[in-house]
Each structure stands twice: as C-alpha cells, then as structure tokens.
Short mmCIF file of C-alpha atoms in Angstrom, two decimals:
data_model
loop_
_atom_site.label_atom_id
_atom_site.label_comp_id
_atom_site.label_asym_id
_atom_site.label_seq_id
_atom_site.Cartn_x
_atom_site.Cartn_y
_atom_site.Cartn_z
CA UNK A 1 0.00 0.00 0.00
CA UNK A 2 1.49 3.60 -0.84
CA UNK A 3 2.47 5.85 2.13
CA UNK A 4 2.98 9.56 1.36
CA UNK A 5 5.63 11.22 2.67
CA UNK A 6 4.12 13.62 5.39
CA UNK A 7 7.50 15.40 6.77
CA UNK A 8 7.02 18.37 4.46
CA UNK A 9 3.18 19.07 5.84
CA UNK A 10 2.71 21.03 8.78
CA UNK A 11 2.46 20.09 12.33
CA UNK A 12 -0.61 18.75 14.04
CA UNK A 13 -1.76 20.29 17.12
CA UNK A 14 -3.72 18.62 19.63
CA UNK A 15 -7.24 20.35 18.71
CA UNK A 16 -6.37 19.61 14.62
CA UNK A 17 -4.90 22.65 13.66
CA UNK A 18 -1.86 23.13 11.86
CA UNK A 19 0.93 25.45 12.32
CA UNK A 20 1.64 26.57 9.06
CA UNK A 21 4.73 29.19 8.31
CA UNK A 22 3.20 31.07 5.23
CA UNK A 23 6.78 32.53 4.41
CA UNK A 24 8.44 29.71 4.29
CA UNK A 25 6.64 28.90 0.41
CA UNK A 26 5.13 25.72 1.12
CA UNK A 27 2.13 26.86 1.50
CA UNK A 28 -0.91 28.75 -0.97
CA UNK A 29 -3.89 30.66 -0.26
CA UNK A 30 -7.38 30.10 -2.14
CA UNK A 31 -10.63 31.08 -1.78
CA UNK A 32 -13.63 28.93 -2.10
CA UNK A 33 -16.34 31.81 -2.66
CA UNK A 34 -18.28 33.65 -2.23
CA UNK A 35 -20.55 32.94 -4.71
CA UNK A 36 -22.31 30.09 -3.87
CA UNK A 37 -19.16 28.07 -3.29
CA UNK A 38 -20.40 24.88 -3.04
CA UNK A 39 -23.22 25.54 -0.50
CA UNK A 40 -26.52 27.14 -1.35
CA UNK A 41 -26.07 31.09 -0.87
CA UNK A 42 -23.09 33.59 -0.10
CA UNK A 43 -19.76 32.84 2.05
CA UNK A 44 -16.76 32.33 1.09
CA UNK A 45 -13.63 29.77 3.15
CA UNK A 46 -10.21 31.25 2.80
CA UNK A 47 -8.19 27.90 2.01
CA UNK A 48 -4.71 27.37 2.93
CA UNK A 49 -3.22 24.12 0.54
CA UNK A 50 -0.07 22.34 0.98
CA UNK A 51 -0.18 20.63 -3.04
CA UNK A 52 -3.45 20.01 -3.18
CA UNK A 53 -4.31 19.19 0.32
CA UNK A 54 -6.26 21.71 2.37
CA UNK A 55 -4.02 22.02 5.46
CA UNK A 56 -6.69 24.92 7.18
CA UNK A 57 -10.12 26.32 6.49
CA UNK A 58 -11.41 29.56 7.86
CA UNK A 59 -14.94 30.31 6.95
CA UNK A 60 -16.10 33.82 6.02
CA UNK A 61 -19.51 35.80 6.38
CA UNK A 62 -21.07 38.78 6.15
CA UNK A 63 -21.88 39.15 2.27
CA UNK A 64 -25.63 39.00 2.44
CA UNK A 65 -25.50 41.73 5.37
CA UNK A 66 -29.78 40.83 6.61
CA UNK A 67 -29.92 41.54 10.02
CA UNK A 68 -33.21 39.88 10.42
CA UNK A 69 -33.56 39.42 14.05
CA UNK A 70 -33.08 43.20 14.25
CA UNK A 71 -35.18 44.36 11.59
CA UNK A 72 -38.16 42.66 13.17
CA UNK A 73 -37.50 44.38 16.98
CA UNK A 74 -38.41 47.95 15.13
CA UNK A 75 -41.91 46.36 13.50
CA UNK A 76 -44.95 45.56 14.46
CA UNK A 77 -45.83 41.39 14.77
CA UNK A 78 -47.58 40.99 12.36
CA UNK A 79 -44.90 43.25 9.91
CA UNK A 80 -42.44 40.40 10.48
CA UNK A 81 -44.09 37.87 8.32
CA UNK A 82 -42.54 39.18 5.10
CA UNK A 83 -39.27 39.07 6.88
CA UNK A 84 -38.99 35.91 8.71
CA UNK A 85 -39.81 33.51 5.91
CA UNK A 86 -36.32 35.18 4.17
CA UNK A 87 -34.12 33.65 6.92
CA UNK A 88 -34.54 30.41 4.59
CA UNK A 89 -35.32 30.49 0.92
CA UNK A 90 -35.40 26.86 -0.14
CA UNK A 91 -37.46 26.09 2.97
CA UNK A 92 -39.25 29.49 4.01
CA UNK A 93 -42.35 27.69 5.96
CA UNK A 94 -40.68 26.98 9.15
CA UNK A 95 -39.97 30.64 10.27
CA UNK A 96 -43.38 31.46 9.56
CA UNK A 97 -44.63 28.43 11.41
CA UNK A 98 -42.22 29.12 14.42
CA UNK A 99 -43.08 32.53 14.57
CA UNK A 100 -46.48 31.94 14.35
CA UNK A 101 -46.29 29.60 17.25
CA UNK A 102 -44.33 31.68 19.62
CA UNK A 103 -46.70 34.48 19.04
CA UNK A 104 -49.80 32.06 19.59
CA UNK A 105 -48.01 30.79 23.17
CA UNK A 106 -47.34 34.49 23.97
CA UNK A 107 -50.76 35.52 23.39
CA UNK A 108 -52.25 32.45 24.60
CA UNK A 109 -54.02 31.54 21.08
CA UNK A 110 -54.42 28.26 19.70
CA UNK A 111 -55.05 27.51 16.31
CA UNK A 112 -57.85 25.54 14.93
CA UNK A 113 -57.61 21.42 14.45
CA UNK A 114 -57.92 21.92 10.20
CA UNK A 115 -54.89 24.35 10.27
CA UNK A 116 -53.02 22.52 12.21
CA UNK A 117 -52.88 20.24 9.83
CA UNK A 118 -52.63 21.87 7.15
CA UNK A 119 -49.26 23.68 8.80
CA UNK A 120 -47.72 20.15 8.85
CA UNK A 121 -48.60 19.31 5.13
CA UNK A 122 -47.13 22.80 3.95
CA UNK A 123 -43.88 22.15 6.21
CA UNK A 124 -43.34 18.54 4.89
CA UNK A 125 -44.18 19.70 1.21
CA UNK A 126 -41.41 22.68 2.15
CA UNK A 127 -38.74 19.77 3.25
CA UNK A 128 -39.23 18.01 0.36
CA UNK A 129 -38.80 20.51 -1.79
CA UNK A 130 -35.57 21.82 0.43
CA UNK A 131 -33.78 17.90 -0.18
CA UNK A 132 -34.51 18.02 -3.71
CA UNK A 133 -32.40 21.44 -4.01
CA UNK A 134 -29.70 19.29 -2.02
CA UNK A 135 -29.57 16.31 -4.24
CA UNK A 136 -28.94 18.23 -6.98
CA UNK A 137 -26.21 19.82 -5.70
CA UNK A 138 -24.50 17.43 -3.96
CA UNK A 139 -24.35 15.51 -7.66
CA UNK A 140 -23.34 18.70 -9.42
CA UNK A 141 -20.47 19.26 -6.63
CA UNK A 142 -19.18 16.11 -8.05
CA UNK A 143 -19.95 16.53 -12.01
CA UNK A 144 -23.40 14.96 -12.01
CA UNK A 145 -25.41 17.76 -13.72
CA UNK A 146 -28.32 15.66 -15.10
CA UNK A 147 -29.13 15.14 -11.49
CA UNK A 148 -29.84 18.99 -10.70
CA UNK A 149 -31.99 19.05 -13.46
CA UNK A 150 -34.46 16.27 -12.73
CA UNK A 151 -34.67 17.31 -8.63
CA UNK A 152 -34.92 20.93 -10.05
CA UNK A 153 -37.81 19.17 -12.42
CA UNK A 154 -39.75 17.55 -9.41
CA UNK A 155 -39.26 20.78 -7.07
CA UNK A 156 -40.99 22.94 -9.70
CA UNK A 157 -44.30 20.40 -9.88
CA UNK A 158 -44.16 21.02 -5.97
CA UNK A 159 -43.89 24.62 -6.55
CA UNK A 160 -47.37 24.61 -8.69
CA UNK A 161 -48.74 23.03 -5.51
CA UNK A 162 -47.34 25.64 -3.49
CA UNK A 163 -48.74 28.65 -5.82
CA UNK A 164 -52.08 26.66 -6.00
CA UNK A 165 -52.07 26.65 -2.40
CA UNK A 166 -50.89 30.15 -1.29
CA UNK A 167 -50.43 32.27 -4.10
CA UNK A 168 -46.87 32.21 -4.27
CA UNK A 169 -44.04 29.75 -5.18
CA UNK A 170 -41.23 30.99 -2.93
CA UNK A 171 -42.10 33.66 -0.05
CA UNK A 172 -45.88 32.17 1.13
CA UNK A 173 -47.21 33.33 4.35
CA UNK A 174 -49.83 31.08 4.08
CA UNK A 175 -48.80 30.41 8.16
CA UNK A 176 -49.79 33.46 10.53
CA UNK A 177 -50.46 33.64 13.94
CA UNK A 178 -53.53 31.81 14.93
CA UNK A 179 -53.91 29.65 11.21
CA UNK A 180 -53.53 29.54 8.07
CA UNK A 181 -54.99 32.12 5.11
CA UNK A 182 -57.51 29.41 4.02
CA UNK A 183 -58.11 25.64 3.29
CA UNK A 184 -56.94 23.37 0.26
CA UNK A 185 -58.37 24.45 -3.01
CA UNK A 186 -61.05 22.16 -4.77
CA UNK A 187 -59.26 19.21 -6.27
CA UNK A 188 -55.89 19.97 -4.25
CA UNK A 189 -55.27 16.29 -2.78
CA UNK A 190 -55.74 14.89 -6.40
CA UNK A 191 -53.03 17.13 -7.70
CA UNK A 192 -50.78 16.94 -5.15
CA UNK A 193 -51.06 12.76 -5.25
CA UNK A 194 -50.15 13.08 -9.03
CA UNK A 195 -46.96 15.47 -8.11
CA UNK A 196 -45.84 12.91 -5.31
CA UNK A 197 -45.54 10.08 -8.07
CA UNK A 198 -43.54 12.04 -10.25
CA UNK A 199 -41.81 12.62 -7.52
CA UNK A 200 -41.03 9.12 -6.71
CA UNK A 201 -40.40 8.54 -10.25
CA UNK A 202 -37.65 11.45 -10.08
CA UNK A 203 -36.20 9.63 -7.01
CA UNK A 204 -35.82 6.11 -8.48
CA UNK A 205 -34.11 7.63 -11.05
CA UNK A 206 -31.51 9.95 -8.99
CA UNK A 207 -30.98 6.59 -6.77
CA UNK A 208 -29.67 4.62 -9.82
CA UNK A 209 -27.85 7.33 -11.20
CA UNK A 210 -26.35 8.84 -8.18
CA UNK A 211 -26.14 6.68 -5.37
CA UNK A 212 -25.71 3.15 -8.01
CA UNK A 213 -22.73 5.52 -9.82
CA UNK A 214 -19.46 4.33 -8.92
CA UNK A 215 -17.60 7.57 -9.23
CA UNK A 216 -20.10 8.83 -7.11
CA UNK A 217 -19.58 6.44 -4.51
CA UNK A 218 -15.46 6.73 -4.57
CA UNK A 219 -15.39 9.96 -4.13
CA UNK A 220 -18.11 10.25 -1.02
CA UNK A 221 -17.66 7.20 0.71
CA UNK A 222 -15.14 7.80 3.40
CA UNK A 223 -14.70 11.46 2.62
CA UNK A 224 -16.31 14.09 5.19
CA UNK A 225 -16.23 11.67 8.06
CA UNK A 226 -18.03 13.59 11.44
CA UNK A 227 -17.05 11.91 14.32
CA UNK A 228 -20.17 11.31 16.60
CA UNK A 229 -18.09 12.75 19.71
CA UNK A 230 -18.69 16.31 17.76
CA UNK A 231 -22.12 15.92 17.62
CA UNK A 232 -22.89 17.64 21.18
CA UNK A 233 -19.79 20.16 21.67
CA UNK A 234 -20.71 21.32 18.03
CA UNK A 235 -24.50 21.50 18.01
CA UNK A 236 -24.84 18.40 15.06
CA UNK A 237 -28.42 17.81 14.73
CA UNK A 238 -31.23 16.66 11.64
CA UNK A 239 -29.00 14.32 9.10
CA UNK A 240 -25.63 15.41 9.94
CA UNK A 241 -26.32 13.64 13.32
CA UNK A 242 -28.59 10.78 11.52
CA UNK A 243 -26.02 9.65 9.28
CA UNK A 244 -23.52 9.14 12.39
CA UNK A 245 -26.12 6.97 14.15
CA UNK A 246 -27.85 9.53 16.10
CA UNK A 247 -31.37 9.42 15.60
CA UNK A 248 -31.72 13.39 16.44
CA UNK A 249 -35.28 14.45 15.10
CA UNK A 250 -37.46 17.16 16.74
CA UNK A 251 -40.85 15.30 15.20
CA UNK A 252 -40.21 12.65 17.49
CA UNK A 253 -38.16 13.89 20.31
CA UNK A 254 -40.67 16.44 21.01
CA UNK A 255 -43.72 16.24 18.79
CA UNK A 256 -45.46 19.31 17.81
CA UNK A 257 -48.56 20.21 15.33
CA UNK A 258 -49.74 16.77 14.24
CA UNK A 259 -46.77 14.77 14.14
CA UNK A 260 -47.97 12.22 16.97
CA UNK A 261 -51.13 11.50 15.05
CA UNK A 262 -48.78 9.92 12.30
CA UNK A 263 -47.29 6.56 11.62
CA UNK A 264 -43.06 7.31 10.58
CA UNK A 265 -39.41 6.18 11.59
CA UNK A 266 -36.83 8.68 10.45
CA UNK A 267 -34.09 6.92 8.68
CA UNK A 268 -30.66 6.87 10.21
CA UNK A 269 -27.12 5.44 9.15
CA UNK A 270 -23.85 4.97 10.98
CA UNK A 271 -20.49 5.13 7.90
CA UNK A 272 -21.33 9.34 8.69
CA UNK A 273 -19.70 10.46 5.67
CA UNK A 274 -20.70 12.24 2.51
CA UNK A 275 -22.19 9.18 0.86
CA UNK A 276 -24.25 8.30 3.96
CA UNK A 277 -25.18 11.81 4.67
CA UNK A 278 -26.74 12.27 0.97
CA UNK A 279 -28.59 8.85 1.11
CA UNK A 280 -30.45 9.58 4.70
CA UNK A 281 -31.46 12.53 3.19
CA UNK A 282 -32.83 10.99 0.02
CA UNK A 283 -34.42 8.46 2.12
CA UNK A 284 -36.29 11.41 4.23
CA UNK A 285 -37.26 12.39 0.79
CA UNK A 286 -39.21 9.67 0.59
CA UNK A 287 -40.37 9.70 4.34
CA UNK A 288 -42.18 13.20 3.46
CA UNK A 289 -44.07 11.82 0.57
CA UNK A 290 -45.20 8.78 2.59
CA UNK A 291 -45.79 11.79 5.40
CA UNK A 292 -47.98 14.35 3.04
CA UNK A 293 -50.15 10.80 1.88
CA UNK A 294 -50.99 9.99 5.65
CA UNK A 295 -51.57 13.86 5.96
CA UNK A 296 -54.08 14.31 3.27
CA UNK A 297 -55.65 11.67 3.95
CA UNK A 298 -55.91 12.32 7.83
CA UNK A 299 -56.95 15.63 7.55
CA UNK A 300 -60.65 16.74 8.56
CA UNK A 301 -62.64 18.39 5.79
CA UNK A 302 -63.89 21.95 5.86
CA UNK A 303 -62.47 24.99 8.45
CA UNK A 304 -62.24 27.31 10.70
CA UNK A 305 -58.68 27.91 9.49
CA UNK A 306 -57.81 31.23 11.38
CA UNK A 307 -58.23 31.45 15.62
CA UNK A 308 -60.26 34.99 16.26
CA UNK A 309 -57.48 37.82 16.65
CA UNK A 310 -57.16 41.37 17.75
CA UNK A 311 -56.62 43.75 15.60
CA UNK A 312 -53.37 42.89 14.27
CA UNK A 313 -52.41 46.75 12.89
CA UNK A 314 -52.58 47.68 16.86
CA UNK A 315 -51.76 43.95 18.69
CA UNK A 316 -50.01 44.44 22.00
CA UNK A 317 -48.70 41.02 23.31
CA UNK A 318 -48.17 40.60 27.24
CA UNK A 319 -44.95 40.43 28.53
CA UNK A 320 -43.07 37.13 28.28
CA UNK A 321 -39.97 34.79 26.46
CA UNK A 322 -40.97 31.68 25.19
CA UNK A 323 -38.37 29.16 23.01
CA UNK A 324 -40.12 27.01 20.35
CA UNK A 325 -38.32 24.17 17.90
CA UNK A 326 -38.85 22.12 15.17
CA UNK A 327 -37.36 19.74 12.67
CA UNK A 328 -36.31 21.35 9.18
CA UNK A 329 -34.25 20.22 6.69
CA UNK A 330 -31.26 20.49 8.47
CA UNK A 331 -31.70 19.57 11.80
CA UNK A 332 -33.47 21.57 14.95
CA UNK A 333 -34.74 25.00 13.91
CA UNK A 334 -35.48 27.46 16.76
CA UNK A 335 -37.12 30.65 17.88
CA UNK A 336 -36.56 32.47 20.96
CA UNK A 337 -39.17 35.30 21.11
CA UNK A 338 -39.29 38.17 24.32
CA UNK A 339 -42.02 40.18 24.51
CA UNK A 340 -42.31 43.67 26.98
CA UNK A 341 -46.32 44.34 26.49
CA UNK A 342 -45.92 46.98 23.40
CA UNK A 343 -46.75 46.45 19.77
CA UNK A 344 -42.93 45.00 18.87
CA UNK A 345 -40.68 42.33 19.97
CA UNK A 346 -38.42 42.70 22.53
CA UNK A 347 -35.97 40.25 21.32
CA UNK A 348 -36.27 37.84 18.53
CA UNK A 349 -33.47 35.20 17.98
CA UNK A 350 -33.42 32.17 15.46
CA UNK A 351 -31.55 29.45 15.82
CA UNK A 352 -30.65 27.66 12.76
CA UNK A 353 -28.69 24.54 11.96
CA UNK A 354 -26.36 26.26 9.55
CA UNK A 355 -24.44 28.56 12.12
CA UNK A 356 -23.08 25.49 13.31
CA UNK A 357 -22.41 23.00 10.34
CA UNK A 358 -21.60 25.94 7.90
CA UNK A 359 -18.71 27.43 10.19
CA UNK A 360 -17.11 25.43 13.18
CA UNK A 361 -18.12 22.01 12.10
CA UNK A 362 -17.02 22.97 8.23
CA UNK A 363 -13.74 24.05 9.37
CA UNK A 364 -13.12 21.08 11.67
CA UNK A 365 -13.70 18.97 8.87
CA UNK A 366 -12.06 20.18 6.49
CA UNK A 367 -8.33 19.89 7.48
CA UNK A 368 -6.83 17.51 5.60
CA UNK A 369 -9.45 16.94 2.59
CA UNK A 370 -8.54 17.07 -1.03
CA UNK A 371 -9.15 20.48 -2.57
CA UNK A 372 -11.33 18.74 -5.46
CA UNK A 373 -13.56 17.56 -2.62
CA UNK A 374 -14.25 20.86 -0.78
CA UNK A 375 -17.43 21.66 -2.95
CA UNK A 376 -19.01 18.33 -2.22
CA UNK A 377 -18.16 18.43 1.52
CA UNK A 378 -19.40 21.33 1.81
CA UNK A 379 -22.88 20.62 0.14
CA UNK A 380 -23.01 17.79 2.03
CA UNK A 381 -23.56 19.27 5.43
CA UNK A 382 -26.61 21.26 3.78
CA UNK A 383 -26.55 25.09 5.21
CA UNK A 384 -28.06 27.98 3.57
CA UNK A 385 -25.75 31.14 4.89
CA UNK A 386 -29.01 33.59 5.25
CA UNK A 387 -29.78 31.84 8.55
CA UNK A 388 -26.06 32.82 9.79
CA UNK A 389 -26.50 36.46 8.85
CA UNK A 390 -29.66 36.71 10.75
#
C-alpha cells in the first residue's frame, strides 16, 4: 500500500490545527467563494493548501448583510411575516410556522384542528422541496449535472402546488399567527397525489444514477467523516447527526402540530460520511411523501382555518420569552421570542442549523481533505448562509 511522505506538511496540534509558516513557500492561499461556493447562498472559506491538500479552512460571512432578528425588533408582529420567511429560501415555511407559534403561546391563542394540519402538510411539502435542491447539488459538486436538473424538475411540480395553495411559489405566508390564510383548493389532494408520483419517479431515477454511480460512490464514501463525539460540543443535529447513528429528530423527540397522530421512523445510518449523509437525506425524501399521503388523507374536511385575533395593525402582546423548535431540513430550527407588552418584539433570535455546520463544524472537517472535494463536503452538510446572517 502507498504511504505519502508527510514530513514536508505542517504540524498537528492537539485540537487539529496546523501550524503553518506562510513565508516559508510551502504553503498557498485560495478562496472557495463567495458565490455560492459549493453551499446554497453567499460565504466564502479562505483555504490554505499544501499541493493540493487543504491544510486549514477559515470560513467567512457577512456578504448577504440581513440583520433579520433586528429588523423585526423595530416592526410591528404581524410586519415580520414578510421578513422571517427570508431567513430560509429553499425552505421558508418553518420561520413562519415558528413565529407563528411563539406568538400564539405568547398571546395564549391556539389555532384551529384543520390548520393545524394543514401547517404540517405545507412544512413537509417545504422539506421536500428543500432535499430536492440538495440532491442536486451534492451531484453537481461532483460533475453529475443531469441530477440537478431532474430534482430541479420535481421541485418545480411542488412549486405549482405551493402557488395553487398560497399564491406564491417561494415567499408564502400562508402560516400566521392563529392559522392559516384558508383551506386546500377544490381538487388539491388529487393534484398533489399526481406530483408525489412524479416525484417518486424522479427519485428512483436519482438513486440509480447517483447513489448506483461508482464515481459517485469513490469519491463520497469515506470522505467528510463527522465523528459522533462532535455531535454535542458542536451542536450536530437533523441528518448530519442521523447519518452518524444519532437518531436526532425534533418530530419525534418532542412532537409538535400533528406529528404524533402519524405513523413514521426517520431513517438513520452509521459510515457518517458524505455518501451516507446524501442517502439519509434521500431516504427522508421519501419519508415526506409517505408523510404528506398519511396527511391528506388524515386531515378533517372543511375549516375554521384562522383562531379569532385582535386587531393585528394595533396587537399588544403581554410580557413574556418563550423558546419554540422544530425539525427542518437540516436539523433543529429554533425561535426564541421576548415580549415587553408593546406592539414589537423585545428580542427575537433564530436558531438555525447552519451557524453550526456551515462554520465550526465545516472548518473542523475540512483539514486535511482534497481540494477537489471541498465543494461536495461542503454541500453535504446542507446550510443555507441567510440563517447565519440573521
């Protein structure tokens, strides 16, 4: 077996590090960004490469400049909705939902039985629709175009549900405090079964191409390995945690809307590299379509959708903090909401999966990876950067 020679690279220290000597011409600076480097939105990681090994990693934000959290402590509550559901633009649902909720526990409304279900069918129809943006490119990182353009395919006939639904294709508040806007339009469920077979059909197809490929599989199995011991000291939750073994998922830790009402086993693996990272997800790809079938056909007929409110142009909340969490995409999604009595929020602060893997995990991991592999590592721990500049 071939052993490189390792006495030119630079030192180890105990935490993984390197010390690395820039002057001394052995090393070369790169920059993986920041547009859309391999991860869906802007950041950039400055690269330092010893041949073509990456020897350290420092991650760098600050190039979308939203300052969400602070945008919505100078409006009223119901002002927020446009903003919150631009923390997350592949998967905008579950900041309205969360926000939604908080306000409801705050105010001490409860939404009505129909919209509650109807929250959990737009939030798995949102997660679906967030893999499929994954799949494609974690292929593409790797040279597997075709992929991005049949998941791209499938996540468009989802988006026709969602503009049947709400109006909209991207940016919905459909979810506001107390409900939802309105019920499923006549011959919705019909539709939306049709969509969920293509869908299937899409994912047959990525799982011989993709995950059957054997390029594919040389260059992700192995590579991007988490240890599970990181999984608490670095926040790893949703698949990141799933593929190491670590069956991490909010719906069944601590069930919310109507997630106890339905029959599901999230799917786990234990290899916790790229390869087993992509297939749990594409598995919980097929876990939400099983998920929207057992919805739909759950789900009572006929309203009320909306909980009476106040008037919402002059809604003062009583004073109080609550902290609410779900399961996205990504792992545990989080709002922490403080209210003083007035007409704005105190404090708002979301806490989303990809401050964690997108920045201390990402540049744990990737000391010592092949430069050609960066792109794909980085896809593979799924972050979308507008949840970091919050």
């Amino acid at each position: 077996m071939f052993e490189p020679d390792r006495s030119q690279y630079p030192v180890r220290r105990a935490d993984g590090s390197c010390e690395i000597d820039l002057t001394s011409g052995k090393y070369l600076k790169l920059w993986q960004g920041p547009n859309h480097p391999g991860i869906t939105g802007n950041m950039s990681v400055e690269l330092t490469v010893c041949g073509d090994e990456v020897v350290e990693g420092l991650t760098h934000v600050g190039y979308l400049h939203r300052g969400f959290e602070k945008l919505m402590e100078r409006r009223t509550f119901i002002q927020c909705f446009p903003i919150v559901c631009r923390i997350c633009v592949p998967e905008p649902d579950f900041n309205e939902y969360l926000y939604a909720a908080a306000i409801e526990e705050l105010s001490g409304i409860e939404a009505p039985e129909a919209a509650r279900w109807i929250r959990t069918l737009i939030l798995e129809m949102g997660r679906l629709n967030s893999y499929m943006m994954f799949l494609g490119g974690q292929a593409g990182a790797l040279g597997l175009g075709v992929i991005g353009q049949w998941t791209t395919y499938a996540r468009d006939l989802m988006l026709d549900r969602f503009e049947e639904l709400t109006g909209a294709r991207i940016y919905h508040m459909f979810i506001l405090p107390g409900g939802v806007r309105d019920g499923l339009p006549e011959g919705f469920k019909a539709r939306l079964e049709d969509t969920l077979r293509e869908v299937e059909r899409v994912l047959r197809d990525v799982q011989e191409v993709m995950f059957q490929n054997a390029v594919f599989k040389k260059r992700t199995v192995g590579v991007g390995y988490i240890d599970p011991a990181l999984f608490e000291p670095y926040g790893v939750t949703g698949p990141n945690a799933r593929a190491g073994g670590v069956a991490k998922d909010v719906r069944k830790d601590q069930p919310y809307l109507v997630y106890p009402e339905l029959d599901f086993e999230v799917p786990t693996a234990t290899a916790s590299d790229i390869f087993a990272r992509a297939d749990v997800r594409r598995r919980d790809v097929q876990l939400s379509v099983d998920l929207i079938r057992q919805i739909i056909a759950k789900m009572p007929d006929g309203g009320p959708y909306m909980a009476r409110l106040p008037n919402v142009l002059h809604w003062k909340i009583p004073r109080g903090e609550t902290y609410l969490r779900g399961e996205c995409s990504r792992g545990e999604y989080g709002y922490y909401l403080v209210t003083d009595g007035s007409g704005y929020p105190r404090r708002v602060n979301v806490r989303g999966p990809s401050y964690t893997h997108a920045m201390a995990l990402l540049e744990r991991l990737i000391v010592g990876v092949n430069i050609s592999d960066v792109a794909a590592l980085m896809v593979s721990l799924h972050t979308y950067p507008p949840e970091i500049e919050r």
